[in-house]
C-alpha cells in the first residue's frame, strides 16, 4: 500500500517540509539575516550535503554532460537561486502562508504555458483547478479592499512563482536526461557559485 502511494507520501512530506522551512526562515530573517545571504547559506549547505550523500550512496549521479552547461546555468540560477531569493524577500514583507500561496500559483502559469505556448491539450478539470486557485488567491488577498499586503512583497512572491514555473518546466525537460539527484546536486551547486560571486 505504502509503495503504491509513495508519490502521495512524498507530496505530504514536501508540504510539511515547506511549512517548517517557512517558519524557521521567517524567524532567521526577522533576526536580521538578509534574504540573499540566507539563500546563499541554504544553497551552500544543500550542495555539500548532496555531495557527501552522493559520494557515499550514488556516485553515478555526479556525472554531468558538460556540453549542456549553458542550459544548466539557467536552470540553477533561475530555478534554485531565483526561487529561494524571491521567496525569502516575499516572506520578509508578508505572512509566510500568503507568500507560499502566491508562489504556488506556478501551477497556473505552467498550465497556461502548456496550453498557449506548447499548444498542447489541457483537460477541463485542469481549467477548473486554475479557476479555483485564482479565486482562492483573490479571497485570501481580499482584493476588494485593495492591495492590503506590501507591494514589494507581492511583486517578489509573483517573481518567485514565475521562477518556480521555470524550475518545473526546465526540470521536466532535464528529467528525461538526468536523475533527480543529478539535477538537484548541480542546481544547488550553480546556485551556490552564483551567490558566492554576488555575495563573496
PDB file of C-alpha atoms in Angstrom:
ATOM      1  CA  UNK A   1       0.000   0.000   0.000  1.00  0.00           C
ATOM      2  CA  UNK A   2       2.767   2.417   1.002  1.00  0.00           C
ATOM      3  CA  UNK A   3       4.746   1.559  -2.129  1.00  0.00           C
ATOM      4  CA  UNK A   4       1.777   2.340  -4.349  1.00  0.00           C
ATOM      5  CA  UNK A   5       1.190   5.619  -2.529  1.00  0.00           C
ATOM      6  CA  UNK A   6       4.792   6.762  -2.312  1.00  0.00           C
ATOM      7  CA  UNK A   7       4.059   9.733  -4.588  1.00  0.00           C
ATOM      8  CA  UNK A   8       1.338  10.989  -2.246  1.00  0.00           C
ATOM      9  CA  UNK A   9       3.530  10.317   0.801  1.00  0.00           C
ATOM     10  CA  UNK A  10       6.390  12.294  -0.775  1.00  0.00           C
ATOM     11  CA  UNK A  11       3.974  15.148  -1.516  1.00  0.00           C
ATOM     12  CA  UNK A  12       2.778  15.283   2.101  1.00  0.00           C
ATOM     13  CA  UNK A  13       6.349  15.226   3.414  1.00  0.00           C
ATOM     14  CA  UNK A  14       7.291  18.007   0.971  1.00  0.00           C
ATOM     15  CA  UNK A  15       4.327  20.123   2.117  1.00  0.00           C
ATOM     16  CA  UNK A  16       5.326  19.685   5.766  1.00  0.00           C
ATOM     17  CA  UNK A  17       8.946  20.488   4.928  1.00  0.00           C
ATOM     18  CA  UNK A  18       7.893  23.670   3.114  1.00  0.00           C
ATOM     19  CA  UNK A  19       5.813  24.707   6.127  1.00  0.00           C
ATOM     20  CA  UNK A  20       8.600  24.095   8.637  1.00  0.00           C
ATOM     21  CA  UNK A  21      11.151  25.766   6.364  1.00  0.00           C
ATOM     22  CA  UNK A  22       8.930  28.819   6.012  1.00  0.00           C
ATOM     23  CA  UNK A  23       8.544  29.216   9.773  1.00  0.00           C
ATOM     24  CA  UNK A  24      12.251  28.882  10.556  1.00  0.00           C
ATOM     25  CA  UNK A  25      13.267  31.037   7.584  1.00  0.00           C
ATOM     26  CA  UNK A  26      10.926  33.787   8.783  1.00  0.00           C
ATOM     27  CA  UNK A  27      12.489  33.669  12.249  1.00  0.00           C
ATOM     28  CA  UNK A  28      16.018  33.834  10.847  1.00  0.00           C
ATOM     29  CA  UNK A  29      15.115  36.717   8.537  1.00  0.00           C
ATOM     30  CA  UNK A  30      13.442  38.628  11.359  1.00  0.00           C
ATOM     31  CA  UNK A  31      16.637  38.149  13.388  1.00  0.00           C
ATOM     32  CA  UNK A  32      18.447  40.271  10.794  1.00  0.00           C
ATOM     33  CA  UNK A  33      19.899  37.943   8.148  1.00  0.00           C
ATOM     34  CA  UNK A  34      19.304  39.228   4.609  1.00  0.00           C
ATOM     35  CA  UNK A  35      17.167  37.148   2.199  1.00  0.00           C
ATOM     36  CA  UNK A  36      20.054  36.848  -0.253  1.00  0.00           C
ATOM     37  CA  UNK A  37      22.562  35.728   2.365  1.00  0.00           C
ATOM     38  CA  UNK A  38      20.072  33.129   3.607  1.00  0.00           C
ATOM     39  CA  UNK A  39      19.649  31.875   0.028  1.00  0.00           C
ATOM     40  CA  UNK A  40      23.438  31.628  -0.221  1.00  0.00           C
ATOM     41  CA  UNK A  41      23.723  29.681   3.041  1.00  0.00           C
ATOM     42  CA  UNK A  42      20.898  27.343   2.055  1.00  0.00           C
ATOM     43  CA  UNK A  43      22.379  26.627  -1.384  1.00  0.00           C
ATOM     44  CA  UNK A  44      25.833  26.025   0.079  1.00  0.00           C
ATOM     45  CA  UNK A  45      24.549  23.710   2.799  1.00  0.00           C
ATOM     46  CA  UNK A  46      22.360  21.762   0.372  1.00  0.00           C
ATOM     47  CA  UNK A  47      25.171  21.388  -2.169  1.00  0.00           C
ATOM     48  CA  UNK A  48      27.685  19.947   0.296  1.00  0.00           C
ATOM     49  CA  UNK A  49      25.050  17.724   1.902  1.00  0.00           C
ATOM     50  CA  UNK A  50      24.139  16.295  -1.514  1.00  0.00           C
ATOM     51  CA  UNK A  51      27.810  15.911  -2.395  1.00  0.00           C
ATOM     52  CA  UNK A  52      28.528  13.816   0.692  1.00  0.00           C
ATOM     53  CA  UNK A  53      25.352  11.760   0.177  1.00  0.00           C
ATOM     54  CA  UNK A  54      26.065  11.044  -3.491  1.00  0.00           C
ATOM     55  CA  UNK A  55      29.727  10.337  -2.811  1.00  0.00           C
ATOM     56  CA  UNK A  56      28.661   7.579  -0.420  1.00  0.00           C
ATOM     57  CA  UNK A  57      25.498   6.181  -1.995  1.00  0.00           C
ATOM     58  CA  UNK A  58      25.250   7.159  -5.687  1.00  0.00           C
ATOM     59  CA  UNK A  59      28.439   8.335  -7.384  1.00  0.00           C
ATOM     60  CA  UNK A  60      26.899   7.834 -10.824  1.00  0.00           C
ATOM     61  CA  UNK A  61      24.693  10.863 -10.160  1.00  0.00           C
ATOM     62  CA  UNK A  62      27.803  13.063 -10.083  1.00  0.00           C
ATOM     63  CA  UNK A  63      28.298  12.585 -13.827  1.00  0.00           C
ATOM     64  CA  UNK A  64      27.267  15.537 -15.949  1.00  0.00           C
ATOM     65  CA  UNK A  65      27.019  16.407 -19.659  1.00  0.00           C
ATOM     66  CA  UNK A  66      29.308  19.431 -19.835  1.00  0.00           C
ATOM     67  CA  UNK A  67      28.002  20.369 -23.275  1.00  0.00           C
ATOM     68  CA  UNK A  68      24.697  21.116 -21.568  1.00  0.00           C
ATOM     69  CA  UNK A  69      26.303  23.586 -19.138  1.00  0.00           C
ATOM     70  CA  UNK A  70      24.620  26.729 -20.608  1.00  0.00           C
ATOM     71  CA  UNK A  71      21.161  25.220 -20.054  1.00  0.00           C
ATOM     72  CA  UNK A  72      22.101  24.030 -16.588  1.00  0.00           C
ATOM     73  CA  UNK A  73      23.336  27.514 -15.677  1.00  0.00           C
ATOM     74  CA  UNK A  74      19.899  28.927 -16.498  1.00  0.00           C
ATOM     75  CA  UNK A  75      18.244  26.112 -14.554  1.00  0.00           C
ATOM     76  CA  UNK A  76      20.441  26.633 -11.498  1.00  0.00           C
ATOM     77  CA  UNK A  77      20.300  30.433 -11.394  1.00  0.00           C
ATOM     78  CA  UNK A  78      16.567  30.802 -12.064  1.00  0.00           C
ATOM     79  CA  UNK A  79      15.273  27.552 -10.616  1.00  0.00           C
ATOM     80  CA  UNK A  80      17.385  27.464  -7.469  1.00  0.00           C
ATOM     81  CA  UNK A  81      18.941  30.856  -6.723  1.00  0.00           C
ATOM     82  CA  UNK A  82      15.928  32.797  -8.006  1.00  0.00           C
ATOM     83  CA  UNK A  83      13.237  30.695  -6.351  1.00  0.00           C
ATOM     84  CA  UNK A  84      14.927  30.868  -2.952  1.00  0.00           C
ATOM     85  CA  UNK A  85      15.821  34.558  -3.066  1.00  0.00           C
ATOM     86  CA  UNK A  86      12.412  35.819  -4.222  1.00  0.00           C
ATOM     87  CA  UNK A  87      10.682  33.605  -1.677  1.00  0.00           C
ATOM     88  CA  UNK A  88      12.781  34.939   1.186  1.00  0.00           C
ATOM     89  CA  UNK A  89      12.237  38.536   0.059  1.00  0.00           C
ATOM     90  CA  UNK A  90       8.480  37.891  -0.090  1.00  0.00           C
ATOM     91  CA  UNK A  91       8.165  36.402   3.392  1.00  0.00           C
ATOM     92  CA  UNK A  92      10.128  39.257   4.954  1.00  0.00           C
ATOM     93  CA  UNK A  93       7.346  41.573   3.807  1.00  0.00           C
ATOM     94  CA  UNK A  94       4.205  39.422   4.207  1.00  0.00           C
ATOM     95  CA  UNK A  95       2.925  36.358   6.094  1.00  0.00           C
ATOM     96  CA  UNK A  96       4.619  33.076   5.119  1.00  0.00           C
ATOM     97  CA  UNK A  97       1.265  31.487   4.239  1.00  0.00           C
ATOM     98  CA  UNK A  98       0.397  34.209   1.719  1.00  0.00           C
ATOM     99  CA  UNK A  99       3.870  34.128   0.210  1.00  0.00           C
ATOM    100  CA  UNK A 100       3.573  30.366  -0.311  1.00  0.00           C
ATOM    101  CA  UNK A 101       0.102  30.658  -1.819  1.00  0.00           C
ATOM    102  CA  UNK A 102       1.319  33.191  -4.383  1.00  0.00           C
ATOM    103  CA  UNK A 103       4.462  31.133  -5.046  1.00  0.00           C
ATOM    104  CA  UNK A 104       2.401  28.079  -5.874  1.00  0.00           C
ATOM    105  CA  UNK A 105       0.366  29.910  -8.475  1.00  0.00           C
ATOM    106  CA  UNK A 106       3.194  28.402 -10.528  1.00  0.00           C
ATOM    107  CA  UNK A 107       0.714  25.609 -11.281  1.00  0.00           C
ATOM    108  CA  UNK A 108      -1.462  28.178 -13.069  1.00  0.00           C
ATOM    109  CA  UNK A 109       1.397  29.562 -15.175  1.00  0.00           C
ATOM    110  CA  UNK A 110       2.538  26.049 -16.062  1.00  0.00           C
ATOM    111  CA  UNK A 111      -0.961  25.216 -17.293  1.00  0.00           C
ATOM    112  CA  UNK A 112      -1.116  28.390 -19.389  1.00  0.00           C
ATOM    113  CA  UNK A 113       2.350  27.696 -20.811  1.00  0.00           C
ATOM    114  CA  UNK A 114       1.385  24.155 -21.811  1.00  0.00           C
ATOM    115  CA  UNK A 115      -1.819  25.306 -23.498  1.00  0.00           C
ATOM    116  CA  UNK A 116      -0.789  28.535 -25.238  1.00  0.00           C
ATOM    117  CA  UNK A 117       2.949  28.137 -25.816  1.00  0.00           C
ATOM    118  CA  UNK A 118       3.306  24.408 -26.322  1.00  0.00           C
ATOM    119  CA  UNK A 119      -0.164  24.246 -27.900  1.00  0.00           C
ATOM    120  CA  UNK A 120      -0.932  21.025 -26.048  1.00  0.00           C
ATOM    121  CA  UNK A 121      -4.320  19.807 -24.821  1.00  0.00           C
ATOM    122  CA  UNK A 122      -5.282  20.746 -21.266  1.00  0.00           C
ATOM    123  CA  UNK A 123      -8.194  18.788 -19.735  1.00  0.00           C
ATOM    124  CA  UNK A 124     -11.289  20.590 -18.468  1.00  0.00           C
ATOM    125  CA  UNK A 125     -10.556  19.553 -14.883  1.00  0.00           C
ATOM    126  CA  UNK A 126      -7.270  21.486 -15.039  1.00  0.00           C
ATOM    127  CA  UNK A 127      -9.036  24.702 -16.047  1.00  0.00           C
ATOM    128  CA  UNK A 128     -11.469  24.243 -13.150  1.00  0.00           C
ATOM    129  CA  UNK A 129      -8.488  23.820 -10.823  1.00  0.00           C
ATOM    130  CA  UNK A 130      -6.896  27.001 -12.214  1.00  0.00           C
ATOM    131  CA  UNK A 131     -10.146  28.937 -11.692  1.00  0.00           C
ATOM    132  CA  UNK A 132     -10.461  27.694  -8.107  1.00  0.00           C
ATOM    133  CA  UNK A 133      -6.819  28.524  -7.394  1.00  0.00           C
ATOM    134  CA  UNK A 134      -7.191  32.110  -8.671  1.00  0.00           C
ATOM    135  CA  UNK A 135     -10.474  32.537  -6.772  1.00  0.00           C
ATOM    136  CA  UNK A 136      -8.882  31.276  -3.559  1.00  0.00           C
ATOM    137  CA  UNK A 137      -5.939  33.614  -4.004  1.00  0.00           C
ATOM    138  CA  UNK A 138      -8.290  36.567  -4.520  1.00  0.00           C
ATOM    139  CA  UNK A 139     -10.235  35.688  -1.361  1.00  0.00           C
ATOM    140  CA  UNK A 140      -7.125  35.354   0.781  1.00  0.00           C
ATOM    141  CA  UNK A 141      -5.639  38.582  -0.594  1.00  0.00           C
ATOM    142  CA  UNK A 142      -9.035  40.321  -0.093  1.00  0.00           C
ATOM    143  CA  UNK A 143      -8.658  42.181  -3.384  1.00  0.00           C
ATOM    144  CA  UNK A 144     -11.906  44.086  -2.797  1.00  0.00           C
ATOM    145  CA  UNK A 145     -10.067  46.000  -0.054  1.00  0.00           C
ATOM    146  CA  UNK A 146      -7.241  46.986  -2.363  1.00  0.00           C
ATOM    147  CA  UNK A 147      -3.657  45.807  -2.012  1.00  0.00           C
ATOM    148  CA  UNK A 148      -3.506  45.053   1.720  1.00  0.00           C
ATOM    149  CA  UNK A 149      -0.050  43.469   1.558  1.00  0.00           C
ATOM    150  CA  UNK A 150       3.325  45.058   0.985  1.00  0.00           C
ATOM    151  CA  UNK A 151       3.706  45.898  -2.717  1.00  0.00           C
ATOM    152  CA  UNK A 152       7.304  44.710  -2.982  1.00  0.00           C
ATOM    153  CA  UNK A 153       6.391  41.558  -1.115  1.00  0.00           C
ATOM    154  CA  UNK A 154       3.658  40.771  -3.631  1.00  0.00           C
ATOM    155  CA  UNK A 155       5.975  41.517  -6.565  1.00  0.00           C
ATOM    156  CA  UNK A 156       8.683  39.266  -5.079  1.00  0.00           C
ATOM    157  CA  UNK A 157       6.146  36.484  -4.483  1.00  0.00           C
ATOM    158  CA  UNK A 158       4.977  36.570  -8.103  1.00  0.00           C
ATOM    159  CA  UNK A 159       8.563  36.673  -9.385  1.00  0.00           C
ATOM    160  CA  UNK A 160       9.101  33.634  -7.186  1.00  0.00           C
ATOM    161  CA  UNK A 161       6.093  31.951  -8.813  1.00  0.00           C
ATOM    162  CA  UNK A 162       7.481  32.628 -12.299  1.00  0.00           C
ATOM    163  CA  UNK A 163      10.908  31.328 -11.267  1.00  0.00           C
ATOM    164  CA  UNK A 164       9.268  28.214  -9.833  1.00  0.00           C
ATOM    165  CA  UNK A 165       7.383  27.780 -13.107  1.00  0.00           C
ATOM    166  CA  UNK A 166      10.691  27.819 -14.985  1.00  0.00           C
ATOM    167  CA  UNK A 167      12.126  25.389 -12.433  1.00  0.00           C
ATOM    168  CA  UNK A 168       9.357  22.856 -13.066  1.00  0.00           C
ATOM    169  CA  UNK A 169       9.340  23.241 -16.846  1.00  0.00           C
ATOM    170  CA  UNK A 170      13.127  23.011 -17.140  1.00  0.00           C
ATOM    171  CA  UNK A 171      13.173  20.173 -14.623  1.00  0.00           C
ATOM    172  CA  UNK A 172      10.616  18.264 -16.688  1.00  0.00           C
ATOM    173  CA  UNK A 173      12.855  18.619 -19.732  1.00  0.00           C
ATOM    174  CA  UNK A 174      16.023  17.698 -17.867  1.00  0.00           C
ATOM    175  CA  UNK A 175      14.339  14.840 -16.021  1.00  0.00           C
ATOM    176  CA  UNK A 176      14.419  12.840 -19.245  1.00  0.00           C
ATOM    177  CA  UNK A 177      18.210  13.187 -19.453  1.00  0.00           C
ATOM    178  CA  UNK A 178      19.426  13.064 -15.857  1.00  0.00           C
ATOM    179  CA  UNK A 179      18.393  11.707 -12.462  1.00  0.00           C
ATOM    180  CA  UNK A 180      16.672  13.804  -9.817  1.00  0.00           C
ATOM    181  CA  UNK A 181      19.803  13.599  -7.665  1.00  0.00           C
ATOM    182  CA  UNK A 182      21.973  14.930 -10.501  1.00  0.00           C
ATOM    183  CA  UNK A 183      19.618  17.838 -11.170  1.00  0.00           C
ATOM    184  CA  UNK A 184      19.455  18.831  -7.514  1.00  0.00           C
ATOM    185  CA  UNK A 185      23.201  18.483  -6.972  1.00  0.00           C
ATOM    186  CA  UNK A 186      24.185  20.674  -9.922  1.00  0.00           C
ATOM    187  CA  UNK A 187      21.228  23.015  -9.445  1.00  0.00           C
ATOM    188  CA  UNK A 188      22.292  23.800  -5.896  1.00  0.00           C
ATOM    189  CA  UNK A 189      25.949  23.889  -6.973  1.00  0.00           C
ATOM    190  CA  UNK A 190      25.299  26.534  -9.605  1.00  0.00           C
ATOM    191  CA  UNK A 191      23.122  28.483  -7.175  1.00  0.00           C
ATOM    192  CA  UNK A 192      25.906  28.328  -4.589  1.00  0.00           C
ATOM    193  CA  UNK A 193      28.545  29.611  -7.037  1.00  0.00           C
ATOM    194  CA  UNK A 194      26.170  32.339  -8.222  1.00  0.00           C
ATOM    195  CA  UNK A 195      25.726  33.620  -4.663  1.00  0.00           C
ATOM    196  CA  UNK A 196      29.434  33.307  -3.933  1.00  0.00           C
ATOM    197  CA  UNK A 197      30.080  35.638  -6.877  1.00  0.00           C
ATOM    198  CA  UNK A 198      27.311  38.072  -5.911  1.00  0.00           C
ATOM    199  CA  UNK A 199      27.926  37.937  -2.146  1.00  0.00           C
ATOM    200  CA  UNK A 200      31.524  36.859  -1.505  1.00  0.00           C
TER     201      UNK A 200
END
